[in-house]
CSV table of C-alpha atoms in Angstrom, one decimal:
chain,number,residue,atom,x,y,z
A,136,UNK,CA,0.0,0.0,0.0
A,137,UNK,CA,1.5,3.3,-1.0
A,138,UNK,CA,1.3,6.6,0.9
A,139,UNK,CA,-1.4,8.0,-1.3
A,140,UNK,CA,-3.6,5.0,-0.7
A,141,UNK,CA,-3.1,5.2,3.0
A,142,UNK,CA,-3.8,8.9,2.9
A,143,UNK,CA,-7.1,8.3,1.0
A,144,UNK,CA,-8.1,5.6,3.5
A,145,UNK,CA,-7.4,7.7,6.5
A,146,UNK,CA,-9.1,10.6,4.9
A,147,UNK,CA,-12.2,8.6,4.2
A,148,UNK,CA,-12.3,7.2,7.8
A,149,UNK,CA,-11.9,10.8,9.1
A,150,UNK,CA,-14.7,11.9,6.8
A,151,UNK,CA,-16.9,9.1,8.0
A,152,UNK,CA,-16.4,10.1,11.6
A,153,UNK,CA,-16.5,13.9,11.0
A,154,UNK,CA,-19.6,13.9,9.0
A,155,UNK,CA,-20.5,17.0,7.0
A,156,UNK,CA,-21.0,19.9,9.2
A,157,UNK,CA,-21.5,22.3,6.3
A,158,UNK,CA,-24.3,20.4,4.6
A,159,UNK,CA,-27.2,19.7,7.0
A,160,UNK,CA,-29.3,17.0,5.5
A,161,UNK,CA,-32.7,16.0,6.9
A,162,UNK,CA,-32.7,12.5,8.6
A,163,UNK,CA,-35.1,11.0,6.0
A,164,UNK,CA,-32.8,12.3,3.2
A,165,UNK,CA,-29.8,10.9,5.0
A,166,UNK,CA,-31.3,7.5,4.8
A,167,UNK,CA,-32.4,8.0,1.2
A,168,UNK,CA,-28.9,9.2,0.2
A,169,UNK,CA,-27.0,6.5,2.0
A,170,UNK,CA,-29.1,3.8,0.4
A,171,UNK,CA,-28.6,5.5,-3.0
A,172,UNK,CA,-24.8,5.6,-2.4
A,173,UNK,CA,-24.6,1.9,-1.6
A,174,UNK,CA,-27.0,1.0,-4.4
A,175,UNK,CA,-24.8,3.0,-6.9
A,176,UNK,CA,-21.7,1.2,-5.6
A,177,UNK,CA,-23.5,-2.1,-5.9
A,178,UNK,CA,-24.4,-1.5,-9.6
A,179,UNK,CA,-20.8,-0.7,-10.3
A,180,UNK,CA,-19.5,-3.7,-8.4
A,181,UNK,CA,-21.9,-5.8,-10.5
A,182,UNK,CA,-20.5,-4.3,-13.7
A,183,UNK,CA,-17.0,-5.2,-12.6
A,184,UNK,CA,-18.0,-8.7,-11.8
A,185,UNK,CA,-19.6,-9.1,-15.2
A,186,UNK,CA,-16.4,-7.9,-16.9
A,187,UNK,CA,-14.3,-10.4,-14.9
A,188,UNK,CA,-16.7,-13.2,-15.7
A,189,UNK,CA,-17.2,-12.3,-19.3
A,190,UNK,CA,-15.8,-9.9,-22.0
A,191,UNK,CA,-13.4,-7.5,-20.3
A,192,UNK,CA,-13.8,-3.8,-21.1
A,193,UNK,CA,-11.0,-2.0,-19.4
A,194,UNK,CA,-12.6,1.5,-19.8
A,195,UNK,CA,-15.9,0.3,-18.2
A,196,UNK,CA,-14.0,-1.4,-15.3
A,197,UNK,CA,-12.0,1.7,-14.7
A,198,UNK,CA,-15.1,3.9,-14.7
A,199,UNK,CA,-16.9,1.5,-12.4
A,200,UNK,CA,-13.9,1.3,-10.0
A,201,UNK,CA,-13.9,5.1,-9.9
A,202,UNK,CA,-17.5,5.1,-9.0
A,203,UNK,CA,-17.0,2.6,-6.1
A,204,UNK,CA,-14.0,4.6,-4.9
A,205,UNK,CA,-16.1,7.8,-5.1
A,206,UNK,CA,-18.7,6.3,-2.9
A,207,UNK,CA,-16.1,5.0,-0.4
A,208,UNK,CA,-14.6,8.5,-0.3
A,209,UNK,CA,-17.8,10.5,-0.1
A,210,UNK,CA,-18.0,10.9,3.6
A,211,UNK,CA,-20.9,8.5,4.2
A,212,UNK,CA,-20.7,9.0,7.9
A,213,UNK,CA,-22.6,12.3,7.4
A,214,UNK,CA,-25.6,10.1,6.4
A,215,UNK,CA,-25.7,8.2,9.7
A,216,UNK,CA,-26.7,11.1,11.9
A,217,UNK,CA,-29.1,11.2,14.9
A,218,UNK,CA,-32.6,10.0,14.1
A,219,UNK,CA,-31.6,7.7,11.3
A,220,UNK,CA,-31.4,4.5,13.4
A,221,UNK,CA,-34.8,3.3,12.0
A,222,UNK,CA,-37.2,4.0,9.3
A,223,UNK,CA,-38.7,7.4,8.8
A,224,UNK,CA,-42.0,7.2,6.9
A,225,UNK,CA,-41.4,5.5,3.7
A,226,UNK,CA,-37.6,5.6,4.1
A,227,UNK,CA,-36.8,2.1,5.4
A,228,UNK,CA,-33.3,1.3,6.6
A,229,UNK,CA,-31.5,-2.0,7.2
A,230,UNK,CA,-29.0,-0.5,9.6
A,231,UNK,CA,-28.6,-2.1,13.0
A,232,UNK,CA,-28.7,0.2,16.0
A,233,UNK,CA,-25.2,-1.1,17.0
A,234,UNK,CA,-23.7,0.9,14.2
A,235,UNK,CA,-24.4,4.1,16.1
A,236,UNK,CA,-22.7,2.8,19.3
A,237,UNK,CA,-19.5,1.7,17.6
A,238,UNK,CA,-18.1,4.7,15.9
A,239,UNK,CA,-14.4,3.6,16.0
A,240,UNK,CA,-15.2,0.2,14.5
A,241,UNK,CA,-17.4,1.7,11.8
A,242,UNK,CA,-14.6,4.2,10.9
A,243,UNK,CA,-12.2,1.3,10.7
A,244,UNK,CA,-14.5,-0.7,8.4
A,245,UNK,CA,-15.1,2.5,6.3
A,246,UNK,CA,-11.4,3.0,6.1
A,247,UNK,CA,-10.9,-0.6,4.9
A,248,UNK,CA,-13.5,0.0,2.2
A,249,UNK,CA,-11.8,3.1,1.0
A,250,UNK,CA,-8.4,1.4,1.0
A,251,UNK,CA,-9.7,-1.5,-1.0
A,252,UNK,CA,-11.6,0.7,-3.4
A,253,UNK,CA,-8.5,2.8,-4.0
A,254,UNK,CA,-6.6,-0.4,-4.7
A,255,UNK,CA,-9.3,-1.5,-7.1
A,256,UNK,CA,-8.9,1.7,-9.1
A,257,UNK,CA,-5.1,1.0,-9.3
A,258,UNK,CA,-5.8,-2.5,-10.4
A,259,UNK,CA,-8.3,-1.3,-13.0
A,260,UNK,CA,-5.5,1.0,-14.3
A,261,UNK,CA,-3.5,-2.1,-15.0
A,262,UNK,CA,-6.1,-3.4,-17.4
A,263,UNK,CA,-5.4,-6.9,-16.2
A,264,UNK,CA,-8.6,-8.9,-15.4
A,265,UNK,CA,-6.8,-11.3,-13.0
A,266,UNK,CA,-5.4,-8.3,-11.0
A,267,UNK,CA,-8.8,-6.7,-11.0
A,268,UNK,CA,-10.4,-9.9,-9.8
A,269,UNK,CA,-8.3,-10.0,-6.7
A,270,UNK,CA,-8.8,-6.4,-5.9
A,271,UNK,CA,-12.5,-6.8,-6.5
A,272,UNK,CA,-12.7,-9.7,-4.1
A,273,UNK,CA,-10.9,-7.5,-1.5
A,274,UNK,CA,-13.5,-4.8,-1.9
A,275,UNK,CA,-16.3,-7.3,-1.6
A,276,UNK,CA,-14.8,-8.5,1.7
A,277,UNK,CA,-14.9,-5.0,3.1
A,278,UNK,CA,-18.5,-4.7,2.1
A,279,UNK,CA,-19.4,-8.0,3.7
A,280,UNK,CA,-17.4,-7.2,6.9
A,281,UNK,CA,-19.6,-4.2,7.5
A,282,UNK,CA,-22.9,-5.9,6.5
A,283,UNK,CA,-22.2,-8.8,8.8
A,284,UNK,CA,-21.9,-6.5,11.8
A,285,UNK,CA,-24.2,-3.6,11.0
A,286,UNK,CA,-26.8,-4.6,8.4
A,287,UNK,CA,-30.0,-6.3,9.5
A,288,UNK,CA,-30.8,-8.0,6.2
A,289,UNK,CA,-28.9,-8.8,3.1
B,287,UNK,CA,-11.3,22.4,-22.7
B,288,UNK,CA,-8.3,20.1,-22.9
B,289,UNK,CA,-7.9,16.9,-24.8
B,290,UNK,CA,-8.4,14.7,-21.7
B,291,UNK,CA,-11.7,16.5,-20.9
B,292,UNK,CA,-12.9,16.1,-24.5
B,293,UNK,CA,-12.0,12.4,-24.3
B,294,UNK,CA,-13.8,11.9,-21.1
B,295,UNK,CA,-16.9,13.7,-22.4
B,296,UNK,CA,-16.9,11.7,-25.7
B,297,UNK,CA,-16.3,8.5,-23.7
B,298,UNK,CA,-19.2,9.2,-21.4
B,299,UNK,CA,-21.5,9.9,-24.4
B,300,UNK,CA,-20.3,6.7,-26.0
B,301,UNK,CA,-21.0,4.8,-22.8
B,302,UNK,CA,-24.4,6.4,-22.5
B,303,UNK,CA,-25.3,5.1,-25.9
B,304,UNK,CA,-23.6,1.8,-25.8
B,305,UNK,CA,-24.9,0.7,-22.5
B,306,UNK,CA,-23.4,-2.2,-20.7
B,307,UNK,CA,-23.6,-5.3,-22.8
B,308,UNK,CA,-21.7,-7.3,-20.2
B,309,UNK,CA,-23.9,-6.6,-17.2
B,310,UNK,CA,-27.5,-7.4,-17.9
B,311,UNK,CA,-29.6,-5.7,-15.3
B,312,UNK,CA,-33.3,-6.3,-14.8
B,313,UNK,CA,-35.5,-3.4,-15.9
B,314,UNK,CA,-36.8,-2.7,-12.4
B,315,UNK,CA,-33.2,-2.7,-11.1
B,316,UNK,CA,-32.2,-0.3,-14.0
B,317,UNK,CA,-34.8,2.1,-12.7
B,318,UNK,CA,-33.6,1.6,-9.1
B,319,UNK,CA,-29.9,2.1,-10.0
B,320,UNK,CA,-30.4,5.1,-12.2
B,321,UNK,CA,-32.4,6.9,-9.4
B,322,UNK,CA,-29.7,5.9,-7.0
B,323,UNK,CA,-27.0,7.3,-9.2
B,324,UNK,CA,-28.8,10.7,-9.6
B,325,UNK,CA,-29.6,10.8,-6.0
B,326,UNK,CA,-26.0,10.2,-5.0
B,327,UNK,CA,-25.0,12.9,-7.4
B,328,UNK,CA,-27.6,15.2,-6.0
B,329,UNK,CA,-26.3,14.7,-2.4
B,330,UNK,CA,-22.8,15.5,-3.6
B,331,UNK,CA,-23.9,18.6,-5.5
B,332,UNK,CA,-25.7,19.7,-2.3
B,333,UNK,CA,-22.4,19.3,-0.3
B,334,UNK,CA,-20.6,21.5,-2.9
B,335,UNK,CA,-23.2,24.1,-2.7
B,336,UNK,CA,-23.0,24.1,1.1
B,337,UNK,CA,-19.3,24.6,0.9
B,338,UNK,CA,-19.6,27.5,-1.6
B,339,UNK,CA,-22.2,29.2,0.6
B,340,UNK,CA,-20.5,28.5,3.9
B,341,UNK,CA,-17.2,27.3,5.3
B,342,UNK,CA,-15.1,25.9,2.4
B,343,UNK,CA,-13.5,22.5,2.9
B,344,UNK,CA,-11.4,21.8,-0.1
B,345,UNK,CA,-11.0,18.0,0.6
B,346,UNK,CA,-14.8,17.6,0.9
B,347,UNK,CA,-15.4,19.5,-2.3
B,348,UNK,CA,-12.9,17.5,-4.2
B,349,UNK,CA,-14.4,14.2,-3.0
B,350,UNK,CA,-17.9,15.4,-3.9
B,351,UNK,CA,-16.7,16.5,-7.3
B,352,UNK,CA,-15.2,13.1,-7.8
B,353,UNK,CA,-18.5,11.6,-6.9
B,354,UNK,CA,-20.4,13.7,-9.4
B,355,UNK,CA,-17.9,12.9,-12.1
B,356,UNK,CA,-18.0,9.2,-11.3
B,357,UNK,CA,-21.8,9.3,-11.8
B,358,UNK,CA,-21.5,11.2,-15.1
B,359,UNK,CA,-18.9,8.7,-16.3
B,360,UNK,CA,-20.6,5.5,-15.2
B,361,UNK,CA,-22.4,4.7,-18.3
B,362,UNK,CA,-25.9,5.6,-17.2
B,363,UNK,CA,-27.3,4.8,-20.6
B,364,UNK,CA,-27.3,1.1,-19.6
B,365,UNK,CA,-30.0,2.0,-17.1
B,366,UNK,CA,-32.4,3.3,-19.7
B,367,UNK,CA,-33.0,0.0,-21.4
B,368,UNK,CA,-36.2,-1.3,-23.0
B,369,UNK,CA,-39.1,-1.7,-20.5
B,370,UNK,CA,-37.9,1.1,-18.3
B,371,UNK,CA,-40.1,3.8,-19.8
B,372,UNK,CA,-42.6,3.7,-16.9
B,373,UNK,CA,-42.9,2.4,-13.4
B,374,UNK,CA,-42.4,-1.3,-12.7
B,375,UNK,CA,-44.1,-2.3,-9.5
B,376,UNK,CA,-42.9,0.0,-6.7
B,377,UNK,CA,-40.1,1.4,-8.9
B,378,UNK,CA,-41.5,4.7,-10.0
B,379,UNK,CA,-39.7,6.8,-12.6
B,380,UNK,CA,-39.9,10.4,-13.7
B,381,UNK,CA,-38.5,9.8,-17.1
B,382,UNK,CA,-40.4,11.1,-20.1
B,383,UNK,CA,-41.0,8.6,-22.9
B,384,UNK,CA,-39.3,11.1,-25.3
B,385,UNK,CA,-35.9,10.2,-23.8
B,386,UNK,CA,-36.1,6.8,-25.5
B,387,UNK,CA,-36.8,8.3,-28.9
B,388,UNK,CA,-34.0,10.9,-28.8
B,389,UNK,CA,-30.8,8.9,-28.3
B,390,UNK,CA,-28.5,11.4,-30.0
B,391,UNK,CA,-29.9,14.3,-28.0
B,392,UNK,CA,-29.6,12.4,-24.8
B,393,UNK,CA,-26.1,11.4,-25.6
B,394,UNK,CA,-25.2,15.0,-26.2
B,395,UNK,CA,-26.7,16.1,-22.9
B,396,UNK,CA,-24.9,13.2,-21.1
B,397,UNK,CA,-21.7,14.3,-22.8
B,398,UNK,CA,-22.2,17.9,-21.6
B,399,UNK,CA,-22.8,16.6,-18.0
B,400,UNK,CA,-19.6,14.6,-18.1
B,401,UNK,CA,-17.6,17.5,-19.6
B,402,UNK,CA,-18.9,19.9,-16.9
B,403,UNK,CA,-18.3,17.3,-14.1
B,404,UNK,CA,-14.7,16.8,-15.3
B,405,UNK,CA,-14.3,20.6,-15.2
B,406,UNK,CA,-15.7,20.7,-11.7
B,407,UNK,CA,-13.1,18.2,-10.6
B,408,UNK,CA,-10.4,20.4,-12.1
B,409,UNK,CA,-11.9,23.4,-10.4
B,410,UNK,CA,-12.0,21.6,-7.1
B,411,UNK,CA,-8.3,20.8,-7.5
B,412,UNK,CA,-7.7,24.6,-7.5
B,413,UNK,CA,-9.1,24.9,-4.0
B,414,UNK,CA,-10.6,28.2,-5.0
B,415,UNK,CA,-14.3,28.6,-4.0
B,416,UNK,CA,-15.0,31.2,-6.7
B,417,UNK,CA,-13.7,28.9,-9.4
B,418,UNK,CA,-15.7,26.0,-8.0
B,419,UNK,CA,-18.8,28.1,-7.9
B,420,UNK,CA,-18.6,28.8,-11.6
B,421,UNK,CA,-17.9,25.2,-12.5
B,422,UNK,CA,-20.7,24.0,-10.1
B,423,UNK,CA,-23.1,26.3,-11.9
B,424,UNK,CA,-22.1,24.9,-15.2
B,425,UNK,CA,-22.8,21.3,-14.0
B,426,UNK,CA,-26.2,22.4,-12.6
B,427,UNK,CA,-27.1,23.8,-16.0
B,428,UNK,CA,-26.3,20.4,-17.7
B,429,UNK,CA,-28.6,18.7,-15.0
B,430,UNK,CA,-31.4,21.2,-15.7
B,431,UNK,CA,-31.0,20.9,-19.5
B,432,UNK,CA,-31.8,17.2,-19.3
B,433,UNK,CA,-34.5,17.5,-16.7
B,434,UNK,CA,-36.2,20.2,-18.7
B,435,UNK,CA,-36.4,17.9,-21.7
B,436,UNK,CA,-36.7,14.5,-20.3
B,437,UNK,CA,-37.9,14.5,-16.6
B,438,UNK,CA,-41.6,14.7,-15.9
B,439,UNK,CA,-41.4,16.2,-12.5
B,440,UNK,CA,-38.7,18.1,-10.5
């Protein structure tokens, strides 16, 4: 892992913890936006998987990796504010209440996600499907690690 | 506009048209993912606006600009496939049917979005709020241009 990758990961963890003081978002919109962020990441992970399993399009994989990294680095912690522990109206959430009581652990997991996503971008730059496959698997593990602890349903 | 920016814009327009042959996504999931993508972009645009209007955090603005650019470059055209012209079950959509009959115009608008988003990333790199404000306004215009033509409600 190089210095830039470490810096991105620590930055993302810091962002996760710090939240976004400058952009106050209503609790129901926080839930909406965090689900959108993970859904957008999921679509892009799916594209990468399809490229690994089928015809490999390096440009598409790179764009998808950028998207996953952008989600990981977007400061998602700001979307887990007070009042977002459970559904608000139509905005359902699968988050476990434990997430809100384990800030340090969540920040660590978020940092792992950002580190793995940055490595995926680097792997995508190589244009080598096998390299991307390994990095993709590593990102998937960081997704699962957080879901296992803090997501109520999968 | 430099060569890289033009290349990104043309690439995004091509991706918008070409779709994603390698990742077949169910029509209802296409609607879900495209709404997620725009919602994620909207959150990040909101963060940039909050930074322009209030305390300016260059790192947050750069991350948010990356997110907007990642959405613009993600090949959203793949999420406007056959059967996604109207709601499927609970997956509502605000798209106008006209979008599906105007591929060239949509690709042009998508290319404008990608060009403006790439310029926003470059502006964010400058760390100058006034420069970002201009680039942010330009991105907003490309959002509005497409919404005005192809979005039923705002």
